[in-house]
XYZ file of C-alpha atoms in Angstrom:
746
model
C 1.487 6.798 -21.132
C 2.416 4.546 -25.054
C 2.116 1.159 -25.704
C 5.884 0.386 -25.081
C 5.660 1.889 -21.706
C 4.877 -0.698 -19.170
C 3.679 0.456 -15.492
C 4.668 -2.249 -12.719
C 6.619 -2.647 -9.147
C 9.817 -3.147 -7.834
C 10.706 -7.036 -7.591
C 12.421 -6.692 -4.080
C 10.958 -4.910 -0.838
C 7.561 -4.523 0.921
C 7.082 -1.020 -0.477
C 6.571 -2.268 -3.785
C 7.537 1.186 -5.043
C 6.115 1.864 -8.869
C 8.106 2.298 -11.686
C 7.561 2.099 -15.752
C 9.750 -0.286 -17.808
C 10.741 0.781 -21.231
C 12.263 -0.799 -23.902
C 15.902 -0.987 -23.619
C 18.209 -0.544 -27.091
C 19.418 -3.665 -27.951
C 16.542 -5.482 -26.127
C 15.364 -6.126 -22.326
C 13.967 -3.275 -20.414
C 15.271 -0.088 -18.756
C 13.884 1.372 -15.375
C 11.769 4.824 -15.707
C 10.167 7.120 -13.083
C 6.467 6.339 -12.218
C 5.352 9.540 -9.870
C 1.906 8.372 -9.866
C 2.543 5.629 -7.406
C 1.832 6.899 -4.222
C 4.360 4.780 -1.944
C 7.304 6.119 -3.781
C 6.290 8.871 -5.863
C 8.629 7.965 -8.687
C 11.799 7.436 -5.959
C 13.824 4.600 -6.361
C 16.868 3.084 -4.685
C 20.001 1.300 -6.345
C 18.231 -2.221 -6.110
C 15.317 -1.404 -8.060
C 17.097 0.939 -10.327
C 19.304 -1.922 -11.359
C 16.351 -4.701 -11.300
C 16.566 -5.182 -14.887
C 20.335 -6.096 -14.595
C 18.775 -9.464 -13.349
C 16.806 -10.446 -16.575
C 20.203 -10.448 -18.351
C 20.431 -14.762 -19.313
C 24.383 -13.757 -17.895
C 23.104 -13.845 -14.531
C 20.386 -16.015 -14.586
C 19.219 -19.727 -15.280
C 17.610 -20.884 -18.556
C 17.425 -24.540 -18.923
C 16.827 -27.194 -16.423
C 19.617 -28.657 -14.494
C 19.553 -32.205 -13.024
C 22.329 -34.280 -11.066
C 23.761 -36.703 -12.641
C 26.853 -38.595 -11.283
C 27.106 -35.778 -8.649
C 26.920 -33.042 -11.013
C 24.281 -30.634 -12.168
C 24.208 -30.889 -15.748
C 21.515 -29.436 -18.428
C 18.432 -31.432 -19.286
C 15.012 -31.136 -21.355
C 11.967 -29.865 -19.302
C 10.435 -32.842 -19.647
C 13.039 -34.567 -17.855
C 13.572 -32.338 -15.152
C 9.566 -32.348 -14.150
C 9.215 -36.127 -14.372
C 12.489 -36.691 -12.095
C 10.807 -34.114 -9.149
C 7.184 -35.973 -9.600
C 9.160 -39.282 -9.239
C 11.111 -38.325 -6.424
C 7.957 -36.901 -4.618
C 6.103 -39.968 -5.332
C 8.652 -42.115 -4.527
C 8.981 -40.570 -0.863
C 4.736 -40.589 -0.581
C 4.687 -44.010 -1.315
C 7.411 -45.110 1.026
C 7.061 -42.859 3.712
C 3.349 -41.059 3.521
C 2.623 -37.597 2.615
C 4.389 -35.554 5.332
C 7.444 -36.966 4.082
C 6.977 -34.513 1.490
C 8.097 -30.790 2.208
C 7.322 -27.514 0.544
C 8.970 -24.494 1.160
C 8.395 -21.273 -0.511
C 9.330 -17.274 -0.055
C 7.891 -14.087 0.784
C 8.776 -12.989 -2.742
C 6.210 -15.019 -4.734
C 3.280 -13.564 -5.990
C -0.158 -14.104 -4.497
C -0.994 -16.301 -7.230
C 2.058 -18.699 -6.380
C 1.540 -18.433 -2.760
C -1.837 -19.526 -3.379
C -1.038 -22.658 -5.864
C 1.792 -23.419 -4.180
C -0.309 -23.786 -0.829
C -3.219 -26.107 -2.741
C -0.094 -28.036 -4.586
C 0.993 -28.880 -1.252
C -2.361 -29.851 0.402
C -4.131 -31.291 -2.550
C -1.813 -32.924 -4.633
C 0.824 -33.691 -1.910
C -1.746 -34.142 0.530
C 1.444 -32.993 3.013
C 1.023 -30.656 6.191
C 4.581 -30.178 5.633
C 4.634 -26.385 3.868
C 5.835 -23.151 5.315
C 7.733 -20.080 4.141
C 11.086 -17.644 4.791
C 7.957 -15.090 5.767
C 8.097 -16.659 9.042
C 11.651 -15.164 9.878
C 10.384 -11.799 8.629
C 7.299 -10.098 10.421
C 5.239 -12.993 11.852
C 5.956 -11.971 15.632
C 3.682 -8.471 14.768
C 1.379 -10.955 12.867
C 0.880 -12.805 15.975
C 0.723 -9.705 18.233
C -1.751 -7.959 15.937
C -3.880 -11.003 15.775
C -3.777 -10.922 19.756
C -4.367 -7.279 20.073
C -6.728 -6.413 17.464
C -7.715 -9.596 15.921
C -6.725 -8.728 12.515
C -2.992 -8.727 10.952
C -1.968 -6.175 8.425
C 1.409 -4.661 8.329
C 0.018 -0.974 8.382
C -3.460 -0.747 8.954
C -3.138 2.840 7.265
C -1.397 4.373 4.570
C 2.031 5.429 4.465
C 0.700 9.015 3.439
C -0.577 9.174 6.913
C 3.034 9.217 8.379
C 3.949 12.710 7.812
C 0.699 14.101 9.160
C 1.101 12.580 12.616
C 2.871 13.893 15.932
C 5.470 11.912 16.486
C 6.522 8.108 15.242
C 8.501 5.461 16.993
C 10.567 3.759 14.804
C 11.606 0.459 16.606
C 14.122 -1.819 14.835
C 13.918 -0.318 11.444
C 16.658 1.236 9.436
C 14.793 2.840 6.800
C 17.129 4.297 5.244
C 18.961 1.539 4.064
C 16.209 -1.280 3.855
C 13.595 1.061 2.392
C 15.308 4.472 1.356
C 12.054 5.871 -0.679
C 10.384 5.363 2.239
C 12.570 7.437 4.464
C 11.254 11.037 2.913
C 7.957 9.998 5.492
C 9.510 10.466 8.442
C 11.498 13.296 7.119
C 8.422 15.086 5.751
C 6.927 14.067 9.136
C 9.836 16.429 10.873
C 9.589 19.113 8.311
C 5.380 19.449 9.315
C 6.772 19.452 13.045
C 6.533 16.146 13.991
C 8.941 14.295 15.920
C 10.738 11.231 15.481
C 12.089 8.220 18.122
C 14.308 5.650 16.711
C 14.831 2.705 18.816
C 17.927 0.801 17.359
C 21.375 -0.357 19.156
C 23.143 1.124 16.140
C 23.294 4.777 15.548
C 22.330 3.909 12.102
C 21.666 6.238 8.992
C 18.066 6.409 9.911
C 18.661 7.319 13.494
C 20.884 10.170 12.654
C 17.449 11.617 11.514
C 15.948 10.986 14.445
C 15.198 14.046 17.510
C 15.953 10.947 19.952
C 17.787 7.988 19.637
C 17.545 5.261 22.258
C 20.492 2.513 21.870
C 19.171 -0.351 24.073
C 21.019 -3.576 24.505
C 19.611 -5.962 21.416
C 17.044 -8.211 23.034
C 15.665 -5.866 25.466
C 13.157 -3.820 23.566
C 10.443 -5.377 25.777
C 11.739 -4.046 28.864
C 12.078 -0.780 27.285
C 8.285 -0.578 25.972
C 7.430 -1.857 29.404
C 9.536 0.969 31.145
C 7.902 3.786 29.420
C 4.357 2.212 29.872
C 5.003 2.464 33.050
C 5.924 6.042 33.280
C 2.658 6.984 31.106
C 0.628 5.171 34.412
C 3.027 6.926 36.764
C 2.491 10.595 35.196
C -1.383 10.326 34.236
C -1.035 10.119 30.412
C -3.378 6.993 30.097
C -6.164 7.757 27.904
C -8.437 6.507 30.750
C -12.030 7.117 28.151
C -10.375 5.070 25.340
C -9.481 2.572 28.107
C -12.823 2.210 28.827
C -14.695 2.418 25.799
C -12.516 0.636 23.444
C -10.164 -2.248 25.166
C -10.381 -4.808 27.645
C -7.673 -6.495 29.707
C -6.126 -3.148 31.096
C -5.857 -3.962 34.740
C -3.513 -7.066 34.039
C -1.364 -5.223 31.193
C -1.021 -2.604 33.860
C -0.077 -4.473 36.736
C 2.630 -6.060 34.204
C 3.880 -2.976 33.230
C 4.022 -1.691 37.081
C 6.693 -4.189 37.658
C 9.129 -2.454 35.019
C 9.849 1.202 37.013
C 12.328 3.013 35.369
C 15.630 2.587 37.030
C 15.001 -1.233 36.762
C 14.580 -0.804 32.844
C 17.375 1.440 32.439
C 19.688 -1.263 34.117
C 18.417 -3.862 31.865
C 18.468 -1.498 28.655
C 21.337 0.817 29.116
C 18.659 3.342 28.114
C 18.838 6.489 30.785
C 15.846 7.355 32.954
C 15.761 10.784 31.229
C 15.836 9.218 27.953
C 12.688 7.268 29.034
C 10.963 10.338 30.310
C 11.538 12.200 27.200
C 10.332 9.436 24.735
C 7.279 8.926 26.889
C 6.620 13.194 26.834
C 7.518 13.343 23.218
C 4.800 10.524 22.422
C 2.385 11.191 24.906
C 2.005 15.107 24.184
C 0.758 15.223 20.452
C -3.011 14.471 19.541
C -1.515 11.782 17.175
C 1.191 9.521 17.645
C 2.368 6.107 15.938
C 4.761 3.314 16.968
C 5.839 1.586 14.038
C 7.888 -1.664 14.512
C 10.117 -3.600 12.225
C 12.656 -6.812 12.530
C 14.703 -5.561 15.463
C 11.955 -6.201 18.103
C 10.434 -9.306 16.322
C 13.431 -11.528 15.298
C 13.481 -12.315 18.859
C 12.493 -15.631 20.822
C 10.116 -13.388 22.677
C 9.280 -11.221 19.570
C 5.405 -11.511 20.344
C 5.598 -10.619 23.576
C 7.945 -7.284 22.766
C 5.839 -6.332 19.455
C 2.777 -6.965 22.167
C 4.117 -4.651 24.621
C 4.758 -1.548 22.000
C 0.816 -2.169 20.924
C -0.207 -2.172 24.777
C 1.930 1.155 24.626
C -0.274 2.343 21.948
C -3.467 1.410 23.426
C -2.674 3.000 26.862
C -2.436 6.363 25.249
C -5.622 5.847 22.997
C -3.470 5.588 19.632
C -5.094 2.756 17.300
C -8.041 2.939 15.470
C -7.886 6.737 15.594
C -7.181 9.076 12.686
C -3.272 9.371 11.773
C -2.639 7.383 14.885
C -1.830 3.877 15.961
C 0.368 0.676 15.717
C 1.744 -0.893 12.625
C 4.647 -2.938 10.950
C 6.989 -2.181 8.352
C 7.039 -5.753 6.296
C 10.187 -6.313 4.656
C 9.657 -8.953 2.027
C 8.104 -7.859 -1.478
C 5.217 -9.784 -0.553
C 5.538 -10.843 2.953
C 2.134 -9.678 3.554
C 0.288 -11.478 0.578
C 2.451 -14.190 0.767
C 1.375 -15.377 4.298
C -2.416 -14.654 3.902
C -3.258 -17.189 0.873
C -1.891 -20.651 2.065
C 1.875 -21.377 1.827
C 1.914 -20.465 5.786
C 1.890 -23.894 7.505
C -1.300 -23.036 9.408
C -3.214 -20.924 6.929
C -5.603 -21.109 4.352
C -6.136 -18.556 1.720
C -8.243 -15.532 3.037
C -6.096 -15.782 5.986
C -8.325 -18.517 7.587
C -7.436 -20.853 10.385
C -6.613 -24.201 9.316
C -8.105 -25.447 12.087
C -11.325 -23.957 11.474
C -13.719 -26.583 10.159
C -15.720 -23.305 8.442
C -12.542 -22.382 7.034
C -11.972 -25.746 5.718
C -15.071 -26.554 4.382
C -15.191 -23.178 2.579
C -11.665 -23.638 1.064
C -12.343 -27.154 0.284
C -15.687 -26.440 -1.886
C -13.566 -23.944 -3.979
C -10.940 -26.579 -4.597
C -13.631 -29.020 -5.278
C -12.132 -31.780 -2.466
C -13.283 -33.256 0.431
C -12.868 -31.249 3.542
C -11.691 -34.036 5.423
C -8.460 -34.501 2.924
C -7.050 -31.468 3.862
C -4.175 -32.136 6.144
C -4.012 -29.799 9.378
C -1.326 -27.221 10.524
C 2.496 -28.661 9.626
C 5.903 -27.386 11.072
C 7.056 -23.722 11.059
C 9.898 -22.733 8.837
C 13.119 -23.524 10.768
C 11.462 -26.610 12.496
C 10.410 -28.081 8.849
C 14.156 -27.050 7.811
C 15.358 -29.111 10.645
C 13.534 -32.379 10.195
C 15.126 -32.419 6.641
C 16.461 -35.963 6.307
C 14.691 -37.429 9.066
C 10.496 -37.137 9.330
C 11.133 -35.142 5.590
C 12.749 -36.697 2.868
C 12.158 -34.549 -0.128
C 11.863 -31.065 -0.614
C 10.672 -28.829 -2.947
C 11.608 -25.191 -2.762
C 10.946 -22.216 -4.347
C 11.729 -18.685 -3.803
C 13.998 -19.037 -0.950
C 17.690 -19.593 -0.172
C 17.559 -21.119 3.174
C 21.358 -21.774 3.301
C 22.284 -18.250 3.539
C 19.156 -16.822 5.411
C 17.969 -19.581 7.912
C 19.546 -19.283 11.223
C 22.084 -21.812 12.301
C 22.975 -21.896 8.551
C 25.518 -24.298 8.728
C 23.020 -26.816 10.373
C 20.498 -26.317 7.905
C 22.827 -26.621 4.783
C 23.805 -29.966 6.429
C 20.086 -30.953 6.806
C 19.618 -29.791 3.093
C 22.063 -32.626 1.683
C 20.552 -35.347 4.234
C 17.610 -35.204 1.980
C 16.591 -38.074 -0.368
C 15.618 -35.556 -2.642
C 15.487 -31.899 -3.379
C 14.014 -29.507 -6.149
C 14.676 -25.837 -6.207
C 12.863 -23.508 -8.349
C 14.514 -20.167 -8.869
C 15.760 -17.402 -10.999
C 19.677 -18.268 -10.376
C 21.670 -20.651 -9.564
C 21.818 -20.062 -5.327
C 23.504 -21.553 -3.074
C 20.869 -24.042 -1.632
C 19.920 -24.724 -5.695
C 23.234 -25.652 -5.787
C 22.772 -28.759 -3.354
C 19.675 -29.559 -5.702
C 18.978 -32.451 -7.552
C 16.607 -30.775 -10.019
C 16.918 -27.093 -10.329
C 14.083 -25.032 -12.240
C 14.488 -21.870 -13.794
C 11.803 -19.571 -13.346
C 10.311 -16.381 -14.807
C 10.787 -13.245 -12.968
C 9.100 -10.364 -11.991
C 9.520 -8.073 -15.429
C 8.562 -11.544 -17.411
C 5.054 -12.525 -15.970
C 1.840 -10.757 -14.499
C 0.589 -11.061 -10.834
C -0.158 -9.551 -7.819
C 1.629 -8.843 -4.544
C 0.257 -6.929 -1.481
C 2.678 -4.431 0.147
C 3.073 -3.566 3.630
C 0.310 -1.330 3.692
C -2.168 -3.905 2.656
C -2.404 -2.341 -0.830
C -3.174 -5.337 -3.306
C -1.080 -4.214 -6.671
C -0.583 -5.461 -10.446
C 2.595 -6.479 -11.838
C 2.426 -6.488 -15.572
C 4.441 -8.460 -18.092
C 6.763 -6.380 -19.705
C 8.890 -8.924 -21.973
C 8.636 -12.833 -22.393
C 11.066 -14.945 -20.335
C 14.037 -16.485 -22.515
C 13.742 -19.454 -23.890
C 13.867 -22.269 -21.735
C 12.404 -20.581 -18.967
C 9.181 -21.669 -17.148
C 6.417 -19.805 -14.825
C 6.119 -21.186 -11.247
C 2.531 -21.696 -11.950
C 3.530 -23.901 -15.301
C 5.964 -25.705 -13.099
C 2.634 -26.463 -10.641
C 0.808 -27.019 -13.287
C 2.963 -29.374 -14.591
C 4.045 -31.354 -11.728
C 0.084 -31.507 -10.585
C -0.595 -33.512 -13.528
C 2.547 -36.062 -13.666
C 1.438 -36.713 -10.224
C -2.496 -37.530 -11.468
C -3.977 -34.072 -10.971
C -5.060 -32.735 -14.037
C -7.312 -29.841 -13.500
C -7.305 -27.049 -10.726
C -4.061 -25.803 -11.487
C -4.173 -23.161 -14.299
C -0.863 -21.178 -15.593
C -2.836 -17.854 -16.385
C -2.210 -16.088 -13.124
C -5.515 -13.877 -14.000
C -7.345 -16.974 -13.938
C -5.536 -18.576 -10.390
C -6.431 -15.006 -9.220
C -9.971 -15.689 -9.785
C -10.347 -18.389 -8.230
C -8.196 -16.998 -4.898
C -10.752 -14.080 -4.919
C -13.451 -16.976 -4.443
C -11.336 -18.668 -1.963
C -10.849 -15.177 0.083
C -14.360 -14.472 0.158
C -15.402 -13.938 3.669
C -11.962 -14.589 5.118
C -10.204 -12.159 7.100
C -7.952 -10.681 4.040
C -11.099 -10.580 1.928
C -9.935 -10.157 -1.909
C -13.560 -11.084 -3.440
C -14.115 -7.242 -4.426
C -10.562 -6.910 -6.550
C -9.860 -7.440 -9.933
C -7.053 -6.933 -12.251
C -9.496 -4.480 -14.271
C -9.717 -2.665 -10.993
C -5.779 -2.920 -9.739
C -4.833 -1.301 -13.355
C -7.286 1.629 -12.998
C -6.812 2.192 -9.450
C -3.393 1.854 -8.526
C -4.081 -1.000 -6.219
C -6.936 -1.848 -3.595
C -6.736 -2.236 0.143
C -8.047 -5.137 1.499
C -10.239 -6.493 3.118
C -12.591 -5.654 -0.149
C -15.331 -8.107 -0.205
C -17.573 -8.167 -2.989
C -20.734 -6.331 -2.754
C -22.477 -9.513 -3.131
C -20.754 -12.189 -1.622
C -20.391 -15.230 -3.370
C -20.720 -17.406 -0.488
C -22.962 -15.740 1.802
C -20.595 -16.134 4.792
C -18.663 -12.766 4.686
C -17.334 -12.165 8.236
C -16.948 -8.658 10.157
C -13.545 -8.007 10.038
C -14.188 -4.851 11.645
C -12.898 -2.719 8.882
C -15.249 -1.313 5.712
C -15.754 1.643 3.678
C -17.401 3.401 6.462
C -13.889 3.307 8.132
C -12.644 6.071 5.958
C -14.762 8.729 7.417
C -13.901 10.946 10.565
C -9.924 11.896 9.204
C -9.286 15.584 9.409
C -8.866 17.506 5.990
C -6.529 16.271 3.637
C -4.336 18.532 1.895
C -4.592 17.628 -1.912
C -1.195 16.295 -3.509
C 0.478 18.266 -6.091
C 0.241 17.792 -9.722
C 1.866 14.877 -11.057
C 2.047 12.912 -7.773
C -1.269 11.589 -6.963
C -2.960 8.947 -9.292
C -6.312 7.522 -8.411
C -6.532 5.307 -5.005
C -8.778 2.741 -3.745
C -12.373 3.508 -4.126
C -11.467 6.628 -6.794
C -10.216 8.974 -3.978
C -6.571 10.061 -4.874
C -4.141 9.275 -2.074
C -3.909 13.397 -1.428
C -7.803 13.404 -1.719
C -9.995 14.334 1.284
C -10.855 11.094 3.006
C -14.072 11.999 4.198
C -15.306 12.426 0.191
C -17.722 9.919 -0.869
C -15.837 7.174 -2.909
C -16.849 7.265 -6.452
C -16.674 3.228 -6.265
C -19.767 3.416 -4.531
C -21.951 5.265 -6.773
C -20.547 4.427 -10.131
C -20.500 0.057 -10.146
C -21.399 -0.492 -6.458
C -17.954 -2.212 -5.554
C -16.686 -2.132 -2.275
C -13.877 1.066 -2.520
C -10.948 -1.251 -0.334
C -10.300 -0.237 3.076
C -7.164 2.138 3.633
C -7.545 2.339 7.027
C -8.893 -0.146 9.393
C -10.700 -0.158 13.105
C -12.067 3.018 13.100
C -15.198 2.040 14.282
C -14.256 -1.069 16.012
C -11.448 -3.805 16.078
C -11.343 -7.136 14.238
C -12.577 -8.974 17.963
C -15.866 -10.585 18.773
C -16.651 -7.985 21.132
C -14.905 -5.368 18.457
C -12.824 -4.078 21.392
C -8.907 -3.978 21.673
C -7.126 -6.529 24.106
C -4.313 -5.611 26.253
C -2.040 -8.466 26.719
C -0.430 -8.560 29.837
C 3.501 -9.532 29.360
C 6.845 -9.210 31.472
C 10.563 -8.429 30.565
C 12.711 -12.317 29.845
C 16.169 -12.610 28.997
C 17.095 -13.394 25.665
C 17.479 -17.122 25.269
C 21.349 -16.733 24.665
C 22.812 -13.870 27.156
C 26.333 -12.963 27.049
C 28.924 -14.889 29.363
C 32.818 -14.967 30.481
C 32.999 -17.820 27.119
C 30.792 -15.322 24.797
C 30.899 -12.236 26.560
C 29.510 -10.099 23.591
C 26.032 -9.491 21.516
C 25.873 -10.269 18.018
C 22.751 -8.769 16.024
C 22.430 -8.495 12.264
C 20.680 -6.959 9.513
C 20.647 -5.413 6.511
C 22.724 -2.735 3.932
C 21.245 -0.682 1.520
C 23.064 -2.222 -1.873
C 21.860 -6.011 -0.917
C 18.637 -7.584 -0.432
C 18.032 -10.762 1.605
C 20.545 -13.620 1.370
C 21.613 -11.777 -2.028
C 21.127 -14.495 -4.218
C 19.852 -11.972 -6.972
C 21.758 -8.540 -5.822
C 24.796 -10.057 -5.185
C 24.860 -10.585 -9.201
C 24.453 -7.115 -10.190
C 27.891 -5.373 -10.554
C 27.036 -2.009 -9.320
C 25.699 -3.410 -6.232
C 28.789 -5.496 -5.422
C 30.726 -2.703 -5.974
C 28.333 -0.561 -3.379
C 28.867 -3.700 -0.992
C 31.091 -5.740 -1.828
C 31.355 -8.197 1.062
C 30.423 -9.135 4.739
C 31.755 -7.168 7.745
C 31.859 -7.134 11.633
C 30.938 -3.465 12.861
C 32.454 -3.039 16.256
C 32.867 -0.107 18.863
C 36.598 1.057 18.821
C 36.946 0.386 22.862
C 36.432 -3.788 21.892
C 38.619 -3.139 18.743
C 41.242 -1.743 21.321
C 40.879 -4.578 23.360
C 41.345 -7.056 20.562
C 44.139 -5.267 19.083
C 42.236 -5.504 15.951
C 42.486 -2.102 13.335
C 39.868 -1.163 10.718
C 39.770 -3.581 7.819
C 41.560 -6.403 9.944
C 39.980 -9.964 9.974
C 38.237 -10.918 12.575
C 36.762 -14.066 13.591
C 33.315 -14.029 15.455
C 32.371 -17.385 17.154
C 28.893 -18.428 18.858
C 28.120 -21.572 20.044
C 26.938 -22.672 16.459
C 30.024 -21.763 14.690
C 32.371 -19.538 13.446
C 32.560 -16.687 10.894
C 35.439 -14.391 9.231
C 35.053 -10.811 8.070
C 37.115 -7.344 8.060
C 36.292 -5.363 11.353
C 34.650 -1.984 10.410
C 35.573 0.070 13.741
C 32.882 2.946 14.678
C 31.726 4.709 17.709
C 27.802 4.299 16.214
C 27.414 0.679 17.620
C 27.474 -0.033 21.659
C 30.849 -1.450 22.664
C 29.044 -4.749 23.960
C 27.724 -5.305 20.686
C 28.997 -6.548 17.034
C 26.874 -6.095 13.654
C 26.996 -8.164 10.968
C 24.771 -8.082 7.817
C 23.534 -11.532 6.826
C 23.877 -11.596 2.433
C 26.654 -13.621 2.143
C 27.345 -17.082 2.025
C 31.290 -18.524 2.981
C 33.153 -18.072 5.858
C 31.524 -14.256 5.978
C 28.001 -16.015 6.435
C 26.698 -14.383 9.262
C 23.416 -16.612 10.122
C 26.328 -19.472 10.717
C 26.039 -17.943 14.276
C 22.337 -17.296 15.014
C 20.625 -18.722 17.247
C 17.068 -20.882 16.105
C 15.451 -20.520 19.357
C 11.707 -20.233 18.849
C 9.181 -17.651 19.952
C 6.623 -20.118 21.318
C 3.598 -18.176 19.703
C 5.194 -16.998 15.932
C 7.433 -19.664 15.602
C 10.209 -16.633 14.551
C 14.007 -17.620 15.776
C 16.244 -15.177 17.353
C 18.238 -13.459 14.589
C 18.698 -10.272 16.289
C 20.840 -11.740 19.463
C 23.010 -14.452 20.391
C 26.310 -14.620 22.549
C 29.757 -14.457 20.687
C 33.076 -14.082 21.338
C 35.445 -11.801 18.842
C 38.945 -12.387 17.837
C 41.539 -10.978 15.974
C 42.919 -12.950 13.119
C 46.663 -13.453 13.554
C 48.780 -14.340 10.703
C 51.423 -17.293 11.316
C-alpha cells in the first residue's frame, strides 16, 4: 500500500464494499479493487465503480444558494448560514421549539447522525427529528427488539451465509440491490445448500433459487404462518430449544395453527405443495437462515410480518445457533448506524430509548445539559413530513430527497412548499433542494473521514482521499456554524474523530455500545462489530446485551480463506480464520474484540430468552376493488439508487437505466391493448404516474411493478400508500391498489 492509495468504502448501500481510491490523471480519484475487505473481496457493482463521477463539479453543488425574488442564486457562506439560523430562530420564537423540524438520512456517517440528533435536541430543543431510514428497515428493527431484545441487521457476518444449509430470502432482490452479496448465496448452493426466494416477481435473484415462491404482494405474513403451521403439524418443532431458550410459544403456536395450508394458498396464491417443499428444505438441514428485506418490511403490518418469520426461525431452533438464525438485509449505506446514534425520533445515542430516565441522564451528562431539557419522542418520518406547514413551520433537511422517496410524494411535495422556511444540505441540487430557501453544498464520501456501520453491524472507517472543492463544507462544519449563530458556542466540533470520541462516551453501556472502538482499531482491524464496550466502562453502567466475546465460541471449524482475500477482522481473527481461536485483542492491549455473532449464549432480553410474539394475517391497508383492481409494488433497479439524486447524474448509470417503467404480465397488457414500450398510466387514490410498459412473464398477472428512482410524471411514489405500521411507523410502500390504463393518442 503506497501513500497515494486510500483504502475506504463505497458511498452507496449497506454492504459498504471496500475499495481503494487512487489519484486520477488530471485530478480526482479512480476506484481500484480492494480484495482484503471480506464483504465484497474486491467486487463492485456499477454504482461503486462510477462513484468518483459524483465528485466532479459538473454534477454537484459548489456554492451556497439562497432564494431571492423566488429564484435560487449563489451566496457566500456567511449569508447562507445567517439566513438558516434566522429562519430557525424566528420559527422557534414565534411558534415554539417543536415548530422546528429536522430530517436526516441513512447515508450520513455515524458522526453526522450523532451531531444532527444532538443539534436538534440541544440547540433547537425540538422533539421533531427523524430520518429516511424509517422507510428502510424499521419494521425489522421493531420485530428484532420484540423477539431478541436487540436490533442489529445481521447478528452474524455475511461469511456465515455460504456455510449454512438453507436460506430463505424474503422480499430481496440481491442481484440488483446488492450485487456483490449475490456471491454468498451462489457459494451457498455450490456448497450443497439450498436457496428459497420469496418475491411476487421472478427477479434475477429468484432465477438463482432452488424454489421460488411468488405470493401476492402484502401476504408474506400469511405465508410465514402457513409454513409455521406445517412445521408444527409435521412434527418439525425443536421442542428442546423452544423449552430452554424461548418464551411465549403456546400463544404463537395457537395463532399459527389458525392458518392451515389451504387457507394460506387462497390468500397468497402459493400452492400447498410449494409450502410443504419450502418447509422441508428449511427444516431438514442442521443449519438454516431467514433473511428479510424491504418486501415484507415496507408494509402496514411489517413488524408482525417479520415477527412471523422470526417465529418460524425460533420454532425450528435457529436463532442464537452457529450458522443459523434470522437477519435483515439493511438497505441504506448507514441505515444501521444512522438510527443507533440519535437522529431517530425516539432514540438517543447507543440505541438508547429517549423515554428511559437512565438513558437521558447518561447522554445529558455527556452533552453537559440538564436531562429535563431533552425533549421527548417526536413524530416518525412520514408523520413529520405530513405536519410540515402546519405544526412544523421550518425544516432543516440533510441527506434525503423526500420529494421522490416519500410515500404519497405529491402530498409531501405540497407540504414542503407550504413551509415558512426550508434549508437543505446536500451534495447535489435534488428535487427537494430545489424547493429550499437556502441550499448548503456539503462534502461527500471521498472528501471527508467518518464511520459507517454496515448491515452486519461492522463499524467501518471511511477515509478522506481528497479535499472538497472550494466553496463546499462538511455537515459537521454546517452544524458547528449554525449552533454558534444560535447561541451554542461549544459542543459541535468539526473534526470527525473528535465527534466519534464523544459518541463513544455517549454510547457506552447502551445496546449499541461503541465505547471500545477507536479510529485506530478500525483502520488496523478492517472494522469492528458492535457491541464493543471498553474493558473499563467509563461510566460503570454497562448493560448486558446478550452478546460478548464468548459469543464467538462454539462455532464449527471454519476453513481458512484463500491467500489475498482475507484481512484482519475483529479481535485479530481473519474473516477466514477459525472463530474458536483466542482473539489476539484479549492478549495484547486488553480491548474487547467486538461481537461478530450475537445471542449464542443468551438473548438480550431480561431473562435471556427469545420471545415468540403471536401474530395473525390481516389484509393490506388497501386491497384491490372494482375501481382499482391491480396491485402495485415498487423497488429498485441495479443501475440506480434510492431517489436517484446522485446516480441519475452519472452518464454510465443513466445509459443502463434511463427512466421509469411499468412491469406487467402479458395477460394484463393484452386486456389493455398495450404493447411493450407503450406509455401506460397507473392510477391510485393518491395520484397518477405515466411510464412505458415492460411486458414480462416474470411478474404475477394481478400485479405491476415500478422502480421509484425518478421524479416527474413517472414518479412511483406519487401512487404509494402512507398507511403506517402501528409499531414501526413504516409506510406501506410495497402494496397498494391501482388501475392501469393505456395512453391513447388523439
